[in-house]
Amino acid sequence: MGVRVQSEPFDAGAEANAFTAAATGAGAVVTFSGVVRDEGGRLQAMSIEHYPGMTERALATHRETAVERFGLTDALVIHRYGDLAPGDVIMMVATAAPHRKDAFGAAEFLMDYLKSRAPFWKKERGPDGESWVASKDDDEAALDRW
Amino acid sequence: MGVRVQSEPFDAGAEANAFTAAATGAGAVVTFSGVVRDEGGRLQAMSIEHYPGMTERALATHRETAVERFGLTDALVIHRYGDLAPGDVIMMVATAAPHRKDAFGAAEFLMDYLKSRAPFWKKERGPDGESWVASKDDDEAALDRW
Amino acid sequence: MIDVLYFAWLRERVGLPRERLETSAATVADLVEELKVREERYAFAFQDLSAIRVAVDQELVGFDAPLAGAREVAFFPPMTGG
Amino acid sequence: MIDVLYFAWLRERVGLPRERLETSAATVADLVEELKVREERYAFAFQDLSAIRVAVDQELVGFDAPLAGAREVAFFPPMTGG
């Protein structure tokens, strides 16, 4: 089902259903959704900047790698940019495979790459103003296992 | 969101959306859906038998263990029994956590336990008649990592 | 008196989903031995215990589990849900 | 001529999202040195290279990457998507 980069909200459940219905012969479908946390009221809004062109390329490459490496029947990546509010779904990945181990592995693989290798940058607005979200050493380290 | 054992079909996408909307403060939501494969046309129908009473207890216990062990904000398990057809969604789990590692780990943990410790038995009907699905050594071995 | 339940191919071999039995078996293994000598269909159903799982009062146990105080014993093949 | 793009706080520090530059820099690192001596805002933006990532023609590269034939260089902080 490819990759999509968009500012518009999307219906993660409807996307998952369409993905599952199209994944004939899959057996196992895993989805991951990232949601804007409100951090106990400290986060009022989030905006996401990205690098048009490179974003789509990077996501398509990671998706293709995941499909080959885990023998997926299909994979989907959707990521929003622009202004988001607490509770909004930022992005989702979905993976379909004959067996659960590969569907799970591929979803984790895609998320690890997406976190540190897809050109998105989050800015948060709270009571004390705006700040860019710092990358986590954990996220970079997570790539080592693949 | 608890556990549900039912013969009726359910809308996995709608369940996932409701789960995500209720999981305030979660950040990461993982779902797994099991789908009846058609095995290249060799599987015509599936029926699932279960142990009423014990099924609900076992699922509730595994869910509670997952919530505590992975610090989930919520977890959901839905499993069907009765007659199913290729393409039908057999079951789903959903897990919500502040960070993706725990949401993924908990969903895999729940699936591993559900496969080998929840009292469901699948029977498949194909061109050569009916047969009970054999358990996989892999599924039993998968429990060792937890 | 104890309720004995059978699931999947065990149910098919025994020929019924549940029955209420009078037994003085001390353990699950003793109960199985009682059943096996009762009728051929039980001997057929329980011929390979390595392929059979047991629950006493809806908790998975081993064949050495005691039956004292138990209300319900269930026999079934390894589970294949998910 | 090469297009140079800046994202996130690099864009804010440099004060523009992209510009077209004439450069004879052989590598990304050379280009950064050219920029740093040009104006204070570039020196500020590029003061800690360990916090900066680079893409040449939309592929992640190191600072030692050659610029020969490149059409587009982008500078940005470590990515925080997902």
Short mmCIF file of C-alpha atoms in Angstrom, two decimals:
data_model
loop_
_atom_site.label_atom_id
_atom_site.label_comp_id
_atom_site.label_asym_id
_atom_site.label_seq_id
_atom_site.Cartn_x
_atom_site.Cartn_y
_atom_site.Cartn_z
CA MET A 1 0.00 0.00 0.00
CA GLY A 2 3.03 2.29 -0.16
CA VAL A 3 3.90 5.42 1.77
CA ARG A 4 2.00 8.66 2.29
CA VAL A 5 3.19 11.96 3.71
CA GLN A 6 0.37 14.38 4.35
CA SER A 7 -0.77 17.27 6.51
CA GLU A 8 -4.40 16.07 6.63
CA PRO A 9 -5.61 13.83 9.47
CA PHE A 10 -6.28 10.21 8.55
CA ASP A 11 -8.49 7.48 10.00
CA ALA A 12 -6.02 4.91 11.34
CA GLY A 13 -8.72 2.29 11.90
CA ALA A 14 -10.13 2.64 8.39
CA GLU A 15 -6.60 2.48 6.96
CA ALA A 16 -5.89 -0.67 8.98
CA ASN A 17 -9.11 -2.30 7.81
CA ALA A 18 -8.40 -1.50 4.14
CA PHE A 19 -4.83 -2.74 4.57
CA THR A 20 -5.99 -5.99 6.18
CA ALA A 21 -8.67 -6.58 3.55
CA ALA A 22 -6.08 -6.16 0.77
CA ALA A 23 -3.47 -8.36 2.46
CA THR A 24 -4.78 -11.65 1.14
CA GLY A 25 -2.93 -14.65 2.44
CA ALA A 26 -1.25 -12.68 5.17
CA GLY A 27 -2.48 -14.24 8.41
CA ALA A 28 -0.82 -11.63 10.61
CA VAL A 29 -1.27 -7.86 10.53
CA VAL A 30 0.54 -5.52 12.93
CA THR A 31 -0.07 -1.80 13.19
CA PHE A 32 1.72 0.88 15.12
CA SER A 33 0.18 4.30 15.71
CA GLY A 34 2.00 7.23 17.21
CA VAL A 35 -0.19 9.63 19.15
CA VAL A 36 0.60 13.15 20.39
CA ARG A 37 0.83 12.90 24.19
CA ASP A 38 -0.37 15.80 26.28
CA GLU A 39 2.43 15.21 28.80
CA GLY A 40 0.06 15.83 31.67
CA GLY A 41 -1.13 19.13 30.19
CA ARG A 42 2.39 20.43 29.54
CA LEU A 43 2.07 19.95 25.78
CA GLN A 44 -0.43 22.23 24.09
CA ALA A 45 0.43 21.73 20.43
CA MET A 46 2.95 20.09 18.15
CA SER A 47 4.13 20.99 14.68
CA ILE A 48 6.11 18.71 12.43
CA GLU A 49 8.47 19.92 9.74
CA HIS A 50 9.75 17.59 7.06
CA TYR A 51 11.93 17.55 3.94
CA PRO A 52 9.58 17.14 0.96
CA GLY A 53 11.05 14.74 -1.55
CA MET A 54 13.60 13.17 0.75
CA THR A 55 10.87 12.13 3.20
CA GLU A 56 9.00 10.12 0.58
CA ARG A 57 12.23 8.59 -0.70
CA ALA A 58 13.43 7.59 2.76
CA LEU A 59 10.09 6.07 3.73
CA ALA A 60 9.78 4.20 0.44
CA THR A 61 13.30 2.81 0.85
CA HIS A 62 12.72 1.68 4.43
CA ARG A 63 9.38 0.17 3.45
CA GLU A 64 10.95 -1.78 0.60
CA THR A 65 13.76 -3.00 2.85
CA ALA A 66 11.24 -4.20 5.42
CA VAL A 67 9.16 -6.02 2.80
CA GLU A 68 12.19 -7.89 1.49
CA ARG A 69 13.87 -8.56 4.80
CA PHE A 70 10.77 -9.91 6.56
CA GLY A 71 8.99 -11.47 3.60
CA LEU A 72 5.99 -9.19 4.00
CA THR A 73 2.98 -9.46 1.75
CA ASP A 74 2.48 -5.71 2.19
CA ALA A 75 3.49 -2.68 4.23
CA LEU A 76 2.04 0.78 4.71
CA VAL A 77 3.51 3.96 6.15
CA ILE A 78 1.52 7.15 6.71
CA HIS A 79 3.11 10.18 8.40
CA ARG A 80 1.61 13.60 9.00
CA TYR A 81 3.36 16.95 9.04
CA GLY A 82 2.14 20.41 10.03
CA ASP A 83 0.12 21.29 13.13
CA LEU A 84 -1.14 18.62 15.52
CA ALA A 85 -2.88 18.64 18.89
CA PRO A 86 -2.67 16.23 21.85
CA GLY A 87 -4.52 13.02 21.03
CA ASP A 88 -3.92 13.37 17.27
CA VAL A 89 -2.47 10.37 15.46
CA ILE A 90 0.91 11.47 14.08
CA MET A 91 1.69 8.44 11.97
CA MET A 92 1.08 4.76 11.49
CA VAL A 93 2.81 1.76 10.01
CA ALA A 94 1.09 -1.48 9.10
CA THR A 95 2.77 -4.75 8.15
CA ALA A 96 1.27 -7.99 6.85
CA ALA A 97 3.05 -11.36 6.80
CA PRO A 98 2.17 -15.04 6.81
CA HIS A 99 3.33 -15.32 10.44
CA ARG A 100 3.25 -12.99 13.43
CA LYS A 101 6.98 -12.98 14.13
CA ASP A 102 7.74 -11.32 10.80
CA ALA A 103 4.85 -8.85 11.01
CA PHE A 104 6.02 -7.73 14.46
CA GLY A 105 9.69 -7.62 13.48
CA ALA A 106 9.00 -5.57 10.38
CA ALA A 107 6.83 -3.05 12.23
CA GLU A 108 9.56 -2.54 14.85
CA PHE A 109 12.21 -2.30 12.16
CA LEU A 110 10.19 0.32 10.26
CA MET A 111 9.57 2.34 13.41
CA ASP A 112 13.24 2.27 14.43
CA TYR A 113 14.29 3.52 11.00
CA LEU A 114 11.53 6.04 10.74
CA LYS A 115 12.44 7.55 14.14
CA SER A 116 16.06 8.24 13.25
CA ARG A 117 16.31 8.16 9.47
CA ALA A 118 13.22 9.83 8.05
CA PRO A 119 13.55 13.63 7.85
CA PHE A 120 10.89 14.80 10.29
CA TRP A 121 11.39 17.26 13.12
CA LYS A 122 8.94 17.84 15.93
CA LYS A 123 8.43 21.14 17.69
CA GLU A 124 6.36 21.27 20.85
CA ARG A 125 4.50 24.22 22.33
CA GLY A 126 3.84 24.28 26.06
CA PRO A 127 3.27 26.85 28.82
CA ASP A 128 6.93 27.97 28.54
CA GLY A 129 6.90 28.46 24.79
CA GLU A 130 8.14 26.43 21.86
CA SER A 131 11.04 24.01 21.62
CA TRP A 132 12.39 21.47 19.16
CA VAL A 133 12.15 17.90 20.39
CA ALA A 134 15.63 16.48 21.05
CA SER A 135 16.51 13.16 19.48
CA LYS A 136 17.01 10.28 21.89
CA ASP A 137 20.21 8.26 22.11
CA ASP A 138 17.88 5.29 22.57
CA ASP A 139 16.43 5.81 19.13
CA GLU A 140 19.84 5.83 17.49
CA ALA A 141 20.87 2.77 19.51
CA ALA A 142 17.70 0.93 18.48
CA LEU A 143 19.07 0.72 14.94
CA ASP A 144 22.01 -1.40 16.04
CA ARG A 145 19.90 -4.50 16.40
CA TRP A 146 18.94 -4.64 12.71
CA MET B 1 -10.61 -2.15 27.66
CA GLY B 2 -10.55 -5.74 28.92
CA VAL B 3 -11.08 -8.99 27.06
CA ARG B 4 -13.94 -10.21 24.89
CA VAL B 5 -14.68 -13.71 23.62
CA GLN B 6 -17.43 -13.75 21.03
CA SER B 7 -18.76 -15.58 17.99
CA GLU B 8 -19.84 -12.37 16.22
CA PRO B 9 -17.50 -10.62 13.79
CA PHE B 10 -16.00 -7.36 15.01
CA ASP B 11 -14.63 -4.27 13.26
CA ALA B 12 -10.91 -4.32 14.09
CA GLY B 13 -10.36 -0.79 12.79
CA ALA B 14 -13.22 0.67 14.80
CA GLU B 15 -11.99 -1.20 17.89
CA ALA B 16 -8.48 0.16 17.34
CA ASN B 17 -9.78 3.71 16.95
CA ALA B 18 -11.87 3.51 20.11
CA PHE B 19 -8.92 1.98 21.96
CA THR B 20 -6.55 4.72 20.77
CA ALA B 21 -9.02 7.50 21.61
CA ALA B 22 -9.41 6.13 25.16
CA ALA B 23 -5.67 5.62 25.69
CA THR B 24 -4.92 9.16 26.82
CA GLY B 25 -1.28 9.83 27.47
CA ALA B 26 -0.19 6.69 25.70
CA GLY B 27 1.90 7.89 22.74
CA ALA B 28 2.26 4.41 21.24
CA VAL B 29 -0.49 1.99 20.22
CA VAL B 30 0.25 -1.42 18.70
CA THR B 31 -2.36 -3.77 17.32
CA PHE B 32 -2.11 -7.33 16.10
CA SER B 33 -4.86 -8.92 14.01
CA GLY B 34 -5.00 -12.59 13.11
CA VAL B 35 -6.68 -13.31 9.80
CA VAL B 36 -7.89 -16.66 8.42
CA ARG B 37 -5.55 -17.48 5.52
CA ASP B 38 -6.94 -19.26 2.51
CA GLU B 39 -3.68 -21.27 2.10
CA GLY B 40 -3.83 -20.78 -1.65
CA GLY B 41 -7.41 -22.04 -1.84
CA ARG B 42 -6.75 -25.13 0.29
CA LEU B 43 -8.63 -23.75 3.26
CA GLN B 44 -12.37 -23.37 2.77
CA ALA B 45 -13.55 -22.75 6.31
CA MET B 46 -12.35 -22.69 9.90
CA SER B 47 -14.17 -23.34 13.13
CA ILE B 48 -12.83 -22.46 16.55
CA GLU B 49 -13.79 -24.27 19.72
CA HIS B 50 -13.04 -22.83 23.14
CA TYR B 51 -13.52 -23.50 26.84
CA PRO B 52 -16.11 -21.02 28.09
CA GLY B 53 -15.12 -19.69 31.46
CA MET B 54 -11.50 -20.72 31.33
CA THR B 55 -10.96 -18.73 28.12
CA GLU B 56 -12.06 -15.47 29.70
CA ARG B 57 -10.03 -16.19 32.84
CA ALA B 58 -6.87 -17.02 30.90
CA LEU B 59 -7.15 -13.96 28.66
CA ALA B 60 -7.86 -11.65 31.60
CA THR B 61 -4.86 -13.05 33.48
CA HIS B 62 -2.50 -12.64 30.50
CA ARG B 63 -3.83 -9.14 29.86
CA GLU B 64 -3.26 -8.11 33.47
CA THR B 65 0.24 -9.58 33.44
CA ALA B 66 1.06 -7.66 30.25
CA VAL B 67 -0.27 -4.38 31.68
CA GLU B 68 1.87 -4.70 34.80
CA ARG B 69 4.98 -6.06 33.18
CA PHE B 70 5.15 -3.47 30.38
CA GLY B 71 3.60 -0.51 32.19
CA LEU B 72 0.75 -0.28 29.71
CA THR B 73 -1.89 2.39 29.99
CA ASP B 74 -4.36 -0.11 28.50
CA ALA B 75 -4.70 -3.43 26.69
CA LEU B 76 -7.49 -5.09 24.75
CA VAL B 77 -8.00 -8.69 23.63
CA ILE B 78 -10.84 -9.83 21.39
CA HIS B 79 -11.05 -13.43 20.17
CA ARG B 80 -13.76 -15.06 18.11
CA TYR B 81 -14.99 -18.64 18.24
CA GLY B 82 -17.35 -20.56 15.97
CA ASP B 83 -17.35 -20.58 12.18
CA LEU B 84 -14.99 -18.37 10.18
CA ALA B 85 -14.11 -17.99 6.51
CA PRO B 86 -10.85 -17.08 4.76
CA GLY B 87 -10.20 -13.36 5.18
CA ASP B 88 -12.11 -13.15 8.47
CA VAL B 89 -10.37 -11.52 11.41
CA ILE B 90 -10.01 -14.21 14.10
CA MET B 91 -8.76 -12.06 16.91
CA MET B 92 -6.93 -8.88 17.82
CA VAL B 93 -4.86 -7.51 20.63
CA ALA B 94 -4.16 -3.82 21.20
CA THR B 95 -1.63 -2.35 23.62
CA ALA B 96 -1.02 1.26 24.61
CA ALA B 97 2.09 2.55 26.36
CA PRO B 98 4.02 5.79 26.73
CA HIS B 99 6.79 4.41 24.48
CA ARG B 100 6.82 2.09 21.48
CA LYS B 101 9.18 -0.52 22.93
CA ASP B 102 6.71 -1.46 25.65
CA ALA B 103 3.69 -1.39 23.36
CA PHE B 104 5.44 -3.76 20.92
CA GLY B 105 6.80 -6.01 23.67
CA ALA B 106 3.42 -6.32 25.35
CA ALA B 107 1.63 -7.16 22.10
CA GLU B 108 4.16 -9.91 21.32
CA PHE B 109 3.97 -11.21 24.88
CA LEU B 110 0.17 -11.34 24.73
CA MET B 111 0.22 -13.13 21.39
CA ASP B 112 2.76 -15.69 22.54
CA TYR B 113 0.68 -16.51 25.61
CA LEU B 114 -2.58 -16.47 23.76
CA LYS B 115 -1.27 -18.93 21.14
CA SER B 116 -0.24 -21.58 23.65
CA ARG B 117 -2.09 -20.83 26.88
CA ALA B 118 -5.60 -19.71 25.98
CA PRO B 119 -8.00 -22.64 25.43
CA PHE B 120 -8.86 -22.27 21.75
CA TRP B 121 -8.68 -25.03 19.15
CA LYS B 122 -8.87 -24.48 15.41
CA LYS B 123 -10.34 -26.93 12.96
CA GLU B 124 -9.85 -26.39 9.25
CA ARG B 125 -11.97 -27.62 6.38
CA GLY B 126 -10.35 -28.10 2.99
CA PRO B 127 -10.85 -30.19 -0.15
CA ASP B 128 -9.77 -33.32 1.76
CA GLY B 129 -12.13 -32.84 4.69
CA GLU B 130 -11.70 -31.50 8.19
CA SER B 131 -8.70 -31.58 10.50
CA TRP B 132 -7.64 -30.08 13.81
CA VAL B 133 -4.77 -27.62 13.50
CA ALA B 134 -1.63 -29.01 15.15
CA SER B 135 0.15 -26.83 17.68
CA LYS B 136 3.59 -25.62 16.68
CA ASP B 137 6.74 -26.29 18.68
CA ASP B 138 7.67 -22.72 17.74
CA ASP B 139 4.69 -21.39 19.65
CA GLU B 140 5.63 -23.24 22.79
CA ALA B 141 9.27 -22.18 22.42
CA ALA B 142 8.20 -18.55 21.98
CA LEU B 143 7.16 -18.49 25.64
CA ASP B 144 10.70 -19.12 26.82
CA ARG B 145 11.81 -15.58 26.10
CA TRP B 146 9.40 -14.00 28.60
CA MET C 1 -18.53 -36.15 42.00
CA ILE C 2 -16.49 -34.27 39.46
CA ASP C 3 -17.25 -32.70 36.08
CA VAL C 4 -14.96 -33.95 33.31
CA LEU C 5 -14.75 -31.91 30.12
CA TYR C 6 -13.29 -32.84 26.73
CA PHE C 7 -12.38 -30.47 23.91
CA ALA C 8 -11.43 -30.71 20.23
CA TRP C 9 -10.34 -34.20 19.10
CA LEU C 10 -10.50 -35.50 22.66
CA ARG C 11 -14.19 -34.60 22.70
CA GLU C 12 -14.63 -36.35 19.35
CA ARG C 13 -12.85 -39.52 20.50
CA VAL C 14 -14.63 -39.73 23.84
CA GLY C 15 -17.88 -38.92 22.06
CA LEU C 16 -19.21 -36.31 24.45
CA PRO C 17 -18.27 -32.80 25.63
CA ARG C 18 -18.67 -33.40 29.35
CA GLU C 19 -19.80 -35.89 31.93
CA ARG C 20 -20.24 -36.07 35.70
CA LEU C 21 -18.25 -38.86 37.35
CA GLU C 22 -17.94 -40.49 40.72
CA THR C 23 -14.23 -41.05 41.31
CA SER C 24 -11.82 -41.67 44.13
CA ALA C 25 -8.78 -40.84 41.96
CA ALA C 26 -6.20 -38.90 43.92
CA THR C 27 -4.60 -37.24 40.89
CA VAL C 28 -5.35 -36.40 37.28
CA ALA C 29 -3.13 -39.33 36.21
CA ASP C 30 -5.18 -41.69 38.40
CA LEU C 31 -8.39 -40.42 36.83
CA VAL C 32 -6.97 -41.01 33.35
CA GLU C 33 -6.08 -44.61 34.31
CA GLU C 34 -9.63 -45.15 35.59
CA LEU C 35 -11.08 -43.84 32.35
CA LYS C 36 -8.75 -45.86 30.10
CA VAL C 37 -9.86 -49.19 31.59
CA ARG C 38 -13.52 -48.18 31.47
CA GLU C 39 -14.09 -48.24 27.71
CA GLU C 40 -12.17 -48.50 24.47
CA ARG C 41 -13.02 -44.93 23.40
CA TYR C 42 -11.24 -43.55 26.50
CA ALA C 43 -8.22 -45.77 25.88
CA PHE C 44 -8.17 -44.42 22.31
CA ALA C 45 -8.56 -40.80 23.44
CA PHE C 46 -5.84 -41.01 26.12
CA GLN C 47 -3.33 -43.22 24.31
CA ASP C 48 -0.69 -40.45 24.02
CA LEU C 49 -0.62 -38.22 27.08
CA SER C 50 2.18 -36.11 25.64
CA ALA C 51 -0.40 -34.72 23.20
CA ILE C 52 -2.88 -33.86 25.96
CA ARG C 53 -3.15 -30.88 28.28
CA VAL C 54 -5.15 -30.71 31.51
CA ALA C 55 -6.89 -27.99 33.47
CA VAL C 56 -8.26 -28.42 36.98
CA ASP C 57 -10.87 -25.83 37.88
CA GLN C 58 -9.85 -23.89 34.75
CA GLU C 59 -6.15 -23.64 35.62
CA LEU C 60 -3.53 -25.47 33.54
CA VAL C 61 -1.86 -28.18 35.62
CA GLY C 62 0.29 -31.29 35.18
CA PHE C 63 -0.99 -34.88 35.26
CA ASP C 64 0.34 -35.20 38.80
CA ALA C 65 -2.04 -32.51 40.06
CA PRO C 66 -4.23 -33.63 43.02
CA LEU C 67 -8.00 -33.81 42.56
CA ALA C 68 -8.95 -33.26 46.21
CA GLY C 69 -11.60 -30.53 46.27
CA ALA C 70 -11.62 -30.13 42.48
CA ARG C 71 -14.98 -29.50 40.82
CA GLU C 72 -13.95 -29.59 37.18
CA VAL C 73 -11.24 -31.37 35.17
CA ALA C 74 -10.76 -30.62 31.47
CA PHE C 75 -8.73 -32.56 28.89
CA PHE C 76 -7.72 -31.10 25.54
CA PRO C 77 -4.99 -31.00 22.91
CA PRO C 78 -2.31 -28.27 22.91
CA MET C 79 -4.01 -24.95 22.26
CA THR C 80 -4.03 -23.31 18.85
CA GLY C 81 -5.65 -19.93 19.30
CA GLY C 82 -4.52 -16.54 18.02
CA MET D 1 25.52 26.38 -8.26
CA ILE D 2 24.07 24.32 -5.49
CA ASP D 3 20.83 24.47 -3.52
CA VAL D 4 21.41 24.53 0.23
CA LEU D 5 18.47 23.67 2.49
CA TYR D 6 18.07 24.16 6.24
CA PHE D 7 15.50 22.52 8.49
CA ALA D 8 14.19 22.90 12.04
CA TRP D 9 16.45 24.98 14.33
CA LEU D 10 19.12 25.22 11.63
CA ARG D 11 16.56 26.96 9.42
CA GLU D 12 15.67 29.28 12.30
CA ARG D 13 19.30 30.14 13.03
CA VAL D 14 20.29 30.69 9.41
CA GLY D 15 17.07 32.63 8.91
CA LEU D 16 15.95 31.03 5.65
CA PRO D 17 14.78 27.62 4.45
CA ARG D 18 16.94 27.44 1.33
CA GLU D 19 19.35 29.40 -0.80
CA ARG D 20 21.23 28.94 -4.04
CA LEU D 21 24.99 29.31 -3.69
CA GLU D 22 28.05 29.49 -5.87
CA THR D 23 30.69 27.33 -4.23
CA SER D 24 33.91 25.58 -5.09
CA ALA D 25 33.81 23.49 -1.89
CA ALA D 26 34.99 19.93 -2.52
CA THR D 27 33.15 18.39 0.43
CA VAL D 28 30.28 19.14 2.76
CA ALA D 29 32.78 20.05 5.46
CA ASP D 30 34.41 22.59 3.12
CA LEU D 31 31.01 24.13 2.39
CA VAL D 32 30.30 24.43 6.12
CA GLU D 33 33.62 26.24 6.61
CA GLU D 34 32.76 28.64 3.77
CA LEU D 35 29.39 29.37 5.33
CA LYS D 36 30.77 29.86 8.85
CA VAL D 37 33.11 32.63 7.80
CA ARG D 38 30.46 34.32 5.68
CA GLU D 39 28.18 35.59 8.43
CA GLU D 40 27.64 35.30 12.16
CA ARG D 41 24.29 33.49 11.77
CA TYR D 42 26.00 30.62 9.93
CA ALA D 43 28.73 30.40 12.55
CA PHE D 44 25.97 30.22 15.18
CA ALA D 45 24.01 27.58 13.25
CA PHE D 46 27.03 25.38 12.60
CA GLN D 47 28.86 25.77 15.90
CA ASP D 48 28.31 22.12 16.95
CA LEU D 49 28.54 19.75 14.00
CA SER D 50 27.90 16.71 16.20
CA ALA D 51 24.31 17.95 16.47
CA ILE D 52 23.90 18.32 12.70
CA ARG D 53 23.05 15.79 10.00
CA VAL D 54 23.59 16.23 6.26
CA ALA D 55 21.94 14.93 3.12
CA VAL D 56 23.36 15.32 -0.36
CA ASP D 57 20.76 14.94 -3.08
CA GLN D 58 18.36 13.57 -0.44
CA GLU D 59 20.64 10.80 0.81
CA LEU D 60 22.14 10.92 4.30
CA VAL D 61 25.92 11.30 4.13
CA GLY D 62 28.86 12.24 6.34
CA PHE D 63 30.55 15.66 6.40
CA ASP D 64 33.37 14.22 4.34
CA ALA D 65 31.01 13.53 1.41
CA PRO D 66 32.14 15.07 -1.92
CA LEU D 67 30.01 17.76 -3.52
CA ALA D 68 31.07 17.11 -7.12
CA GLY D 69 27.92 16.86 -9.20
CA ALA D 70 25.61 17.47 -6.24
CA ARG D 71 22.53 19.59 -6.84
CA GLU D 72 21.18 19.81 -3.31
CA VAL D 73 22.72 19.81 0.16
CA ALA D 74 20.52 19.83 3.25
CA PHE D 75 21.48 20.50 6.88
CA PHE D 76 19.28 19.56 9.80
CA PRO D 77 19.26 18.32 13.39
CA PRO D 78 18.92 14.59 14.22
CA MET D 79 15.51 13.46 13.08
CA THR D 80 12.61 13.08 15.49
CA GLY D 81 9.75 11.55 13.51
CA GLY D 82 7.47 8.70 14.38
#
